[in-house]
Tab-separated table of C-alpha atoms and ligand atoms in Angstrom:
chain	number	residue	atom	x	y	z
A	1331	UNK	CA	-6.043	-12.250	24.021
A	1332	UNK	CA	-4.758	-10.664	21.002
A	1333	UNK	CA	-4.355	-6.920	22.028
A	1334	UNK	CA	-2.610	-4.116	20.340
A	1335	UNK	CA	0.483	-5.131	22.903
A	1336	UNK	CA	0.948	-8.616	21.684
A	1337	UNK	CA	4.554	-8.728	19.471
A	1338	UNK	CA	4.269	-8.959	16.110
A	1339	UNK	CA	6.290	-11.904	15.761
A	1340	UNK	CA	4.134	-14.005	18.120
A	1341	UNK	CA	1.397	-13.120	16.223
A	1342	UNK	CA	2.615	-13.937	12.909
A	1343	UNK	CA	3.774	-17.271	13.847
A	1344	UNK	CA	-0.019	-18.124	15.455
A	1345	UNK	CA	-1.671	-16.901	12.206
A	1346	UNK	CA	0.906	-19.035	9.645
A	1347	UNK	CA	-0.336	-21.872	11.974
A	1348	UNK	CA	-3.730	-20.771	11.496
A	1349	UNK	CA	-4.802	-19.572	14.593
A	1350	UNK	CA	-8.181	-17.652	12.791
A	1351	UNK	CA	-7.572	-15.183	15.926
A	1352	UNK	CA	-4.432	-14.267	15.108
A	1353	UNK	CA	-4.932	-13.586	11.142
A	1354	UNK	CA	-7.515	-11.198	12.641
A	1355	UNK	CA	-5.206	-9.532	14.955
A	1356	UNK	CA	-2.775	-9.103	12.258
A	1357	UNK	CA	-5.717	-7.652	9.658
A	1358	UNK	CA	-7.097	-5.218	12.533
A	1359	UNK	CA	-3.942	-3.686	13.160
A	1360	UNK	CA	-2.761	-3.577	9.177
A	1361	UNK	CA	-6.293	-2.736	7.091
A	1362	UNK	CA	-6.555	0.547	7.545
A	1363	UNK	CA	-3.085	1.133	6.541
A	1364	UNK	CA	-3.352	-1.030	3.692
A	1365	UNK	CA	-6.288	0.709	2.785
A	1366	UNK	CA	-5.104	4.044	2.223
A	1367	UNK	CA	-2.223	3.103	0.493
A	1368	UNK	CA	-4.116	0.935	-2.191
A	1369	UNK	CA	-6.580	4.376	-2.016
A	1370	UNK	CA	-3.763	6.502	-3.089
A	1371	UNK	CA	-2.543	4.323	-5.767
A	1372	UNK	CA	-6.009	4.040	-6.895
A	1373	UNK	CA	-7.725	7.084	-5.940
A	1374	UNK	CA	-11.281	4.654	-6.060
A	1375	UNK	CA	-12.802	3.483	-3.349
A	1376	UNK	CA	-14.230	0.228	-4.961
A	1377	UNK	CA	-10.388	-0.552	-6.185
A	1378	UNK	CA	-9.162	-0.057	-2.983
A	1379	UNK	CA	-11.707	-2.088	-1.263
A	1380	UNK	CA	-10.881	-4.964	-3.565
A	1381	UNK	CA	-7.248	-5.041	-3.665
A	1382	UNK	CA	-7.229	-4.874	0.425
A	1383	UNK	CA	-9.132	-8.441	0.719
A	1384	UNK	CA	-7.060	-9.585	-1.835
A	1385	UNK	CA	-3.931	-8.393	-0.469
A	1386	UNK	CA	-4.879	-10.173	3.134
A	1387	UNK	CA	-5.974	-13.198	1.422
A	1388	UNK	CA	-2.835	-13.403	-0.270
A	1389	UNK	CA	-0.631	-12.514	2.904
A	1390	UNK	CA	-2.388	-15.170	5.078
A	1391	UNK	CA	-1.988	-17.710	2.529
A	1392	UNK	CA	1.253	-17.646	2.109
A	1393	UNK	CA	2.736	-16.292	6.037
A	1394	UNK	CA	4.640	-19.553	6.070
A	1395	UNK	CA	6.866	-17.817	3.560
A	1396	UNK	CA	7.356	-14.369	5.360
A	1397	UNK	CA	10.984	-14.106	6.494
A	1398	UNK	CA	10.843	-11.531	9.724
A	1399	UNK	CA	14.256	-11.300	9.315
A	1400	UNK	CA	14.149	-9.972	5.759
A	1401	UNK	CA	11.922	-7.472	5.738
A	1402	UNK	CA	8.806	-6.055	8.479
A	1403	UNK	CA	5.675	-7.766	7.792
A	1404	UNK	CA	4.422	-3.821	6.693
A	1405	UNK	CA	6.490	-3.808	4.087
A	1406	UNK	CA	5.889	-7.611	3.267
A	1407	UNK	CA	2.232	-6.439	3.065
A	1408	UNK	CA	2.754	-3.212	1.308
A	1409	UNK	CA	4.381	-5.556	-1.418
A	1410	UNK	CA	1.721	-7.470	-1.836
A	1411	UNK	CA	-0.784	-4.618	-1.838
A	1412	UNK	CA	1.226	-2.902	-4.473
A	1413	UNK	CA	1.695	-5.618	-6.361
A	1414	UNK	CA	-2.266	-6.027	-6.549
A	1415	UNK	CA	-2.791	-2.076	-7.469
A	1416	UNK	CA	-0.213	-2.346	-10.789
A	1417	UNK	CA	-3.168	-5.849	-11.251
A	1418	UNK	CA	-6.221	-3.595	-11.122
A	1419	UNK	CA	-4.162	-0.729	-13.217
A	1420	UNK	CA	-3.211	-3.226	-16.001
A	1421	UNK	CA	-6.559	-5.161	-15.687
A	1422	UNK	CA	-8.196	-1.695	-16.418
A	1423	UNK	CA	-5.787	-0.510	-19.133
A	1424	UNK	CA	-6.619	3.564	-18.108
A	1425	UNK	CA	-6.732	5.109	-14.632
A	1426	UNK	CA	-9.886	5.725	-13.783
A	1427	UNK	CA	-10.931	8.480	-11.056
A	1428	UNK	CA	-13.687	8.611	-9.667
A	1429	UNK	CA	-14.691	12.154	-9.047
A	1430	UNK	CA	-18.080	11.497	-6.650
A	1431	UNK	CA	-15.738	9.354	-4.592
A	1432	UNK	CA	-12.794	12.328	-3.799
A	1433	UNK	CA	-15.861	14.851	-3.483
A	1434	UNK	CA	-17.429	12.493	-0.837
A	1435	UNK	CA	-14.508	11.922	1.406
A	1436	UNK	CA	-13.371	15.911	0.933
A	1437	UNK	CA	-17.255	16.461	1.727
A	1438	UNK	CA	-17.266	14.063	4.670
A	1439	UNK	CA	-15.865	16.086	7.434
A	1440	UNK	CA	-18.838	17.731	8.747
A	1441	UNK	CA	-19.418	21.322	9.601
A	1442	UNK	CA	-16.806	23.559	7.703
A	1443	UNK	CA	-15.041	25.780	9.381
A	1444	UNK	CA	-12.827	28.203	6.832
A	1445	UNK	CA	-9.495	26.553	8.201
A	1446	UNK	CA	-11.056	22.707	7.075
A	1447	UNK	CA	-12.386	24.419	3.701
A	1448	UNK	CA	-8.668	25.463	2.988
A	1449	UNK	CA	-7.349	22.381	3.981
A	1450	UNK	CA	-9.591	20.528	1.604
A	1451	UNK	CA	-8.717	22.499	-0.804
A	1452	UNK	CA	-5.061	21.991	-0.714
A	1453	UNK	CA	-5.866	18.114	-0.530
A	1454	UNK	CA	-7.619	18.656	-3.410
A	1455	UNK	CA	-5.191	20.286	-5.338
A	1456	UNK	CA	-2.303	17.737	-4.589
A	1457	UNK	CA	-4.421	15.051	-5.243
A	1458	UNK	CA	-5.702	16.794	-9.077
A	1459	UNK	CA	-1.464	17.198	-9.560
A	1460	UNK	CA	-0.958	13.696	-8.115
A	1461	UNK	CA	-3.487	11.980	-10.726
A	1462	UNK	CA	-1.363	13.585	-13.874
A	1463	UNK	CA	1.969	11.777	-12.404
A	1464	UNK	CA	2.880	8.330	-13.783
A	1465	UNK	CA	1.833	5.269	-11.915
A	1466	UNK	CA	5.278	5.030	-10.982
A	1467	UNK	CA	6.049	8.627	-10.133
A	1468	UNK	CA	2.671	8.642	-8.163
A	1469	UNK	CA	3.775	5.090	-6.226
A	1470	UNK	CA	7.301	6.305	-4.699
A	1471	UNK	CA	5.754	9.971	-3.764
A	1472	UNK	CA	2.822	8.241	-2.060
A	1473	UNK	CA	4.498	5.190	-0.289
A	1474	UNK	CA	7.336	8.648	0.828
A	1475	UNK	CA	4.664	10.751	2.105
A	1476	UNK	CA	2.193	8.680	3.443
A	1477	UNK	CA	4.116	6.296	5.914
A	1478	UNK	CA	7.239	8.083	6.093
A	1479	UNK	CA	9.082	4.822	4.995
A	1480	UNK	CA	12.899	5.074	4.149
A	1481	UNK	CA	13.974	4.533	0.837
A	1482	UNK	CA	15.428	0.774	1.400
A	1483	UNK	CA	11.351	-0.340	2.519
A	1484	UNK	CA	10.157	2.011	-0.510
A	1485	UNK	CA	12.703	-0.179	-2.946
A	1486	UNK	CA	11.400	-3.098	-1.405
A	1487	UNK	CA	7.643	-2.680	-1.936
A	1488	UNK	CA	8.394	-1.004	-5.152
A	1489	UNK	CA	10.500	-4.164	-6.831
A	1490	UNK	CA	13.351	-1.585	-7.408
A	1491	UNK	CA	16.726	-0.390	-5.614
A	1492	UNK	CA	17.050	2.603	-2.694
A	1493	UNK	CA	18.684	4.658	-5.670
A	1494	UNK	CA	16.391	4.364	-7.955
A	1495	UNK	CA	13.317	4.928	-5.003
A	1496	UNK	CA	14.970	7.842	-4.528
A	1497	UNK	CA	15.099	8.983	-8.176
A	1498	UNK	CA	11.772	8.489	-8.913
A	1499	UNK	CA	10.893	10.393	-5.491
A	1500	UNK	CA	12.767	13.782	-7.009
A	1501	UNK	CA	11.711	13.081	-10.511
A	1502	UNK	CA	8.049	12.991	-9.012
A	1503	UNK	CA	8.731	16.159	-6.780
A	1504	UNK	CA	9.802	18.193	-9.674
A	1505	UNK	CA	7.242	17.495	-11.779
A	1506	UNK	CA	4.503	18.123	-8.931
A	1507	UNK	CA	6.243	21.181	-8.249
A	1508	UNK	CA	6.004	21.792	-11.920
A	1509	UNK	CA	2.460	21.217	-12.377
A	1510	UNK	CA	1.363	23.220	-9.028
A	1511	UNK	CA	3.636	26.085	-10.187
A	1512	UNK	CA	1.996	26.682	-13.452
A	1513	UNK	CA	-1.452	27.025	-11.877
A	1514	UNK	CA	-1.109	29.561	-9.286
A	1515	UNK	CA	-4.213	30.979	-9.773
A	1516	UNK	CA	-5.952	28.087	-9.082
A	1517	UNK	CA	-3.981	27.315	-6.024
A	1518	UNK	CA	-5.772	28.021	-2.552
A	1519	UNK	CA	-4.106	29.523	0.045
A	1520	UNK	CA	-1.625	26.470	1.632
A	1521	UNK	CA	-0.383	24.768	-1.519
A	1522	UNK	CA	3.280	25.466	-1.616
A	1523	UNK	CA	2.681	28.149	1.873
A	1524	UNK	CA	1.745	27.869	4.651
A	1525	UNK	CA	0.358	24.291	5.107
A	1526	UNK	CA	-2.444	24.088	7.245
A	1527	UNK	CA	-1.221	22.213	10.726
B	873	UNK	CA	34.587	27.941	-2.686
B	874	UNK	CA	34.243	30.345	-5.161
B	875	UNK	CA	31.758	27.833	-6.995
B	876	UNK	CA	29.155	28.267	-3.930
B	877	UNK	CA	27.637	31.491	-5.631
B	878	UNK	CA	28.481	30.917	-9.127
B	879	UNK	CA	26.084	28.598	-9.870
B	880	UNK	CA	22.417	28.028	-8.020
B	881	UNK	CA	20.971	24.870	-7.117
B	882	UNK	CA	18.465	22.533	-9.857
B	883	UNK	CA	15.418	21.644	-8.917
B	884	UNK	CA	17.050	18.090	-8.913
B	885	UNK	CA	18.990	19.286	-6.282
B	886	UNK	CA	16.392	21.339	-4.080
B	887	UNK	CA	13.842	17.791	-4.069
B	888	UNK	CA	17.002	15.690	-3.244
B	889	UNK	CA	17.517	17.929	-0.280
B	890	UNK	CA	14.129	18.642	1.098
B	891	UNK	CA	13.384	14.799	0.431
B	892	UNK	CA	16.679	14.041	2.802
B	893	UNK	CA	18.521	12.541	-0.176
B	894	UNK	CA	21.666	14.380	0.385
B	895	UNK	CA	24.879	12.955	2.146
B	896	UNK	CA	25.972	15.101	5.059
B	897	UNK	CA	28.315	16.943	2.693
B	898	UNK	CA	26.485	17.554	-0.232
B	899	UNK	CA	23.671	19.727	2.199
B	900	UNK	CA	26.255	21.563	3.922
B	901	UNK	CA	27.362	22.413	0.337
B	902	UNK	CA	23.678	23.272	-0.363
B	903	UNK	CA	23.422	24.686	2.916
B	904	UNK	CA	26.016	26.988	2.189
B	905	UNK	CA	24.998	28.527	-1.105
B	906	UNK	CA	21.527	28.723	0.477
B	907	UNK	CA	22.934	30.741	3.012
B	908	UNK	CA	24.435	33.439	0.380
B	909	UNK	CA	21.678	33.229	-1.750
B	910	UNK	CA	18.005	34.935	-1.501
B	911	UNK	CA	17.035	33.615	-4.719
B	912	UNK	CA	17.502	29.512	-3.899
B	913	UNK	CA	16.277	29.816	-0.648
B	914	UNK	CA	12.974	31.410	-1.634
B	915	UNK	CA	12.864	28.430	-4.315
B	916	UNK	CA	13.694	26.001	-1.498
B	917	UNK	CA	11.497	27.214	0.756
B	918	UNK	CA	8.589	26.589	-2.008
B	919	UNK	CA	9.823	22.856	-2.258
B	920	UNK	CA	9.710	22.465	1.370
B	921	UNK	CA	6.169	23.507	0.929
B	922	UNK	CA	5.174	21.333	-1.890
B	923	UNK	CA	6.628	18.733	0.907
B	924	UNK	CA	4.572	19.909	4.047
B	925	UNK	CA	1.245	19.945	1.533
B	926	UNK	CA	2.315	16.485	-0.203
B	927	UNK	CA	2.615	15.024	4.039
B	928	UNK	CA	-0.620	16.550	4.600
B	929	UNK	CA	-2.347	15.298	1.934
B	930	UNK	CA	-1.057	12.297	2.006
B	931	UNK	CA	-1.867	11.969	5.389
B	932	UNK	CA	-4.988	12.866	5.506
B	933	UNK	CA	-5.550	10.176	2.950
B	934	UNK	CA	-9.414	8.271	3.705
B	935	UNK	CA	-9.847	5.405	6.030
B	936	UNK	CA	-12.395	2.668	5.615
B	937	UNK	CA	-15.376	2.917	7.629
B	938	UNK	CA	-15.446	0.537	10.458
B	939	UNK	CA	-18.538	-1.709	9.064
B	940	UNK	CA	-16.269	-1.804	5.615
B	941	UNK	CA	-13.803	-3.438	8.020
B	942	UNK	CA	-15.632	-5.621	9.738
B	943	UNK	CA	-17.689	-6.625	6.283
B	944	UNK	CA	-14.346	-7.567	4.804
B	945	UNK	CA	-12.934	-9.186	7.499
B	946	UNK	CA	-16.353	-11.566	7.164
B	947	UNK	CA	-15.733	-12.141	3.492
B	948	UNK	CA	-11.819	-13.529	4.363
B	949	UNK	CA	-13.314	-15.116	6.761
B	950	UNK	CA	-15.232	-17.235	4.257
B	951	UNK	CA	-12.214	-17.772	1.758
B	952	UNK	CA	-10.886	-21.383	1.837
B	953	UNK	CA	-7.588	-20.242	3.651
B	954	UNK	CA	-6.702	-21.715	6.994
B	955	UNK	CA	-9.240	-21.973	9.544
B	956	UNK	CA	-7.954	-25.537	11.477
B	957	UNK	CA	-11.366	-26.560	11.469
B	958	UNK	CA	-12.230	-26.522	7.990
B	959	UNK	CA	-8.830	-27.984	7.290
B	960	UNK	CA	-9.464	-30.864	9.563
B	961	UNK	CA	-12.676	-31.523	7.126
B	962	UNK	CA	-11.300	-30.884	3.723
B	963	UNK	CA	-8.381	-33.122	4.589
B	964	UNK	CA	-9.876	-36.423	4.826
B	965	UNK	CA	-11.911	-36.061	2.129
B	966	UNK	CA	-9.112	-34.724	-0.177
B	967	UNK	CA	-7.541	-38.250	0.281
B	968	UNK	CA	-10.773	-39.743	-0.002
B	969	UNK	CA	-11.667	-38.010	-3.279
B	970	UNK	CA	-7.531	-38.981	-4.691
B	971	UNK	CA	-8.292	-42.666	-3.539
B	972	UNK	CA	-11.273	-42.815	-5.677
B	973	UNK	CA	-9.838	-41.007	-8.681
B	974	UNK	CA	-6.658	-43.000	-8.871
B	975	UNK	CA	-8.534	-46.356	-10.562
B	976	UNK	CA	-10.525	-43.613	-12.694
B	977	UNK	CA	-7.580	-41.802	-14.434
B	978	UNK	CA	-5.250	-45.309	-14.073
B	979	UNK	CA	-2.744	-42.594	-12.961
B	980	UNK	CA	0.370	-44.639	-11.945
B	981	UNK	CA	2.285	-42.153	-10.042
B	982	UNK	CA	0.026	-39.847	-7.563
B	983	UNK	CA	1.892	-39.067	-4.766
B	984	UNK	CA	-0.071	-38.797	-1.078
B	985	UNK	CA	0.129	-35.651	0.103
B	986	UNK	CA	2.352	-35.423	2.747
B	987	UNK	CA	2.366	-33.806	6.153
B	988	UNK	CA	1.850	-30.179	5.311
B	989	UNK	CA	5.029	-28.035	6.594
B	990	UNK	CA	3.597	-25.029	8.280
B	991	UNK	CA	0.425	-23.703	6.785
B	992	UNK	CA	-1.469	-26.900	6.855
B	993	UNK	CA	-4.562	-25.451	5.446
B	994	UNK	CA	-3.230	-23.655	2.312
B	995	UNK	CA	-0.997	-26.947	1.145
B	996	UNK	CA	-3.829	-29.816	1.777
B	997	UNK	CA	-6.380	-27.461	0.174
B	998	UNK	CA	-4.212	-26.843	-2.949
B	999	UNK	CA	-3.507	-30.648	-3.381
B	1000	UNK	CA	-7.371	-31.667	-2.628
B	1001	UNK	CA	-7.691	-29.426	-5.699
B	1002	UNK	CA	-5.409	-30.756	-7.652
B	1003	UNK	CA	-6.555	-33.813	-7.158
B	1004	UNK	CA	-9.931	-33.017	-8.959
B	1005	UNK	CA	-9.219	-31.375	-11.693
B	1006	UNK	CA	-10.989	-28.404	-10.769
B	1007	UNK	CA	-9.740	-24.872	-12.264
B	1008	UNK	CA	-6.240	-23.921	-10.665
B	1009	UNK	CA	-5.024	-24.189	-6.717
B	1010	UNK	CA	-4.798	-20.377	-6.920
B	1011	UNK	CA	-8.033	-19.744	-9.068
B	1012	UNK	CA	-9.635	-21.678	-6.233
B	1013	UNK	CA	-8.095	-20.358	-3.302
B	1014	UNK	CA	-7.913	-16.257	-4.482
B	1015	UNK	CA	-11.799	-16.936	-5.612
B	1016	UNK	CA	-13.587	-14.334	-4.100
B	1017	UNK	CA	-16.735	-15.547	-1.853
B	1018	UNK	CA	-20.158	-13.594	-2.644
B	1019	UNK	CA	-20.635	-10.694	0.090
B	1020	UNK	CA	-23.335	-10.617	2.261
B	1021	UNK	CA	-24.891	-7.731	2.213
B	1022	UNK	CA	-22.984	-4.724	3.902
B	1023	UNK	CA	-24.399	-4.464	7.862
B	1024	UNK	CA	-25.571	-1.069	8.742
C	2567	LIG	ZN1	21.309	30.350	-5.884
């Protein structure tokens, strides 16, 4: 009944009248996003896990105050999963990286041809530059390059204006471009190149 | 005019235009100097790298596993939220329990709880807990249920 076709806003209304079917619609076609955006705040697997039930709990609790008209219910969500990462941050006072879990996932893809070996290794070294940004810097270059979202969502979910999305955006840009630019030894071939397709 | 060579772009101005920040004339002022000068457009060219490896990356960020979806999806499930059924059990008894408690606390004023507005679940569940004293409507409603153990 609930497919991938069924409009969002027919599906929203069900689920803030608590049609169980619907919330699960609404989570099946949202976790995954979710997920990797409280994953690249994070960068922990555990964190990310957490703050993604939370984040649903939250959103399903309190659909009767989404407002279609203000905002998509991705960014609505985003919000709320953002919200929940600069939580876990706080609650943890330092961000902590866990190592094992970025070796796993660049690990996890199987037989390694040269061209996925490079590729990892470019993900790699964006994601080392990525962890020295500020939690702020790091938020507006991963909700930008992630989901492609314009600067007005990006405002939005981040609890500040377009111009100042945008700000942070360049400010992180430069100082990733900084960072990779003083290392070019250790950069493999890709970073800042020819980016693997 | 004459300005176009004189001076070459800042890196604040190379992210703003590879990160499409730029109004249509301030990149076809960019556009131009890039187009007189080798030394900004090998520079640019590097930040429109650090872009195409920042989309990959990015985009190539992890996705749960399908049991971690389905595992979590059980454990909302099982949070106090909005399932009709449950509500149409915990309602009742919500009054039930506030009937009982009012000649307890000889509280004068404790309103009934209306008809919930939209999400019926969320708003009798908040005022059953209320009701008893228990910790906070939110404590109780964000408390997370015990997992069952992940499915293979
Ligand atoms: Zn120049």
């Amino acid at each position: 009944m609930y497919n991938s076709m069924m409009d969002m806003q027919t599906l929203i209304e069900e689920a803030a009248n608590g049609s169980e079917a619907a919330c699960e619609a609404l989570y099946r076609r949202f976790v995954k996003r979710a997920y990797r955006l409280a994953y690249g705040v994070l960068l922990n697997h555990e964190d990310a896990e957490e703050v993604v039930q939370d984040s649903f709990a939250y959103a399903f609790r309190t659909l009767y105050r989404f407002n279609s008209e203000k905002s998509s219910f991705k960014t609505w969500l985003y919000t709320i999963t953002m919200s929940r990462c600069r939580n876990k941050r706080r609650r943890k006072l330092l961000p902590t990286v866990a190592l094992a879990d970025v070796a796993d996932w660049l690990a996890g893809g199987g037989p390694s041809p040269e061209r996925e070996v490079a590729a990892a290794g470019v993900r790699e070294t964006v994601f080392a530059a990525l962890r020295q940004l500020s939690p702020k810097l790091r938020e507006a270059v991963i909700l930008r390059y992630f989901d492609e979202m314009t600067y007005r969502e990006m405002g939005a979910v981040l609890g500040c204006s377009p111009k100042t999305a945008e700000s942070r955006v360049r400010l992180a840009h430069n100082a990733l471009y900084e960072i990779l630019a003083a290392q070019p030894d250790a950069l493999p071939d890709g970073v800042f190149g020819h980016a693997p397709d | 005019m004459h300005l176009i060579k004189a001076m070459h772009l800042s890196n604040d101005q190379m992210s703003a235009y590879v990160n499409g920040q730029l109004t249509a004339e301030q990149k076809a002022g960019v556009d131009a100097h890039l187009a007189v000068c080798p030394t900004c457009r090998a520079r640019v060219e590097a930040h429109e790298g650090l872009s195409r490896d920042l989309a990959f990356a990015l985009g190539s960020l992890p996705e749960p596993r399908a049991t971690s979806v389905d595992r979590w999806w059980s454990a909302l499930r099982q949070r106090p939220v909005r399932t009709p059924l449950r509500l149409a059990m915990i309602a009742p008894f919500a009054v039930s329990v506030m009937l009982l408690l009012i000649p307890v606390f000889a509280a004068p004023v404790v309103s009934v709880p209306s008809a919930p507005a939209v999400t019926a679940g969320v708003v009798t569940h908040r005022q059953s807990v209320t009701v008893v004293s228990t910790p906070s409507p939110e404590m109780v409603v964000a408390e997370p249920v015990p997992q069952p153990p992940e499915t293979p």
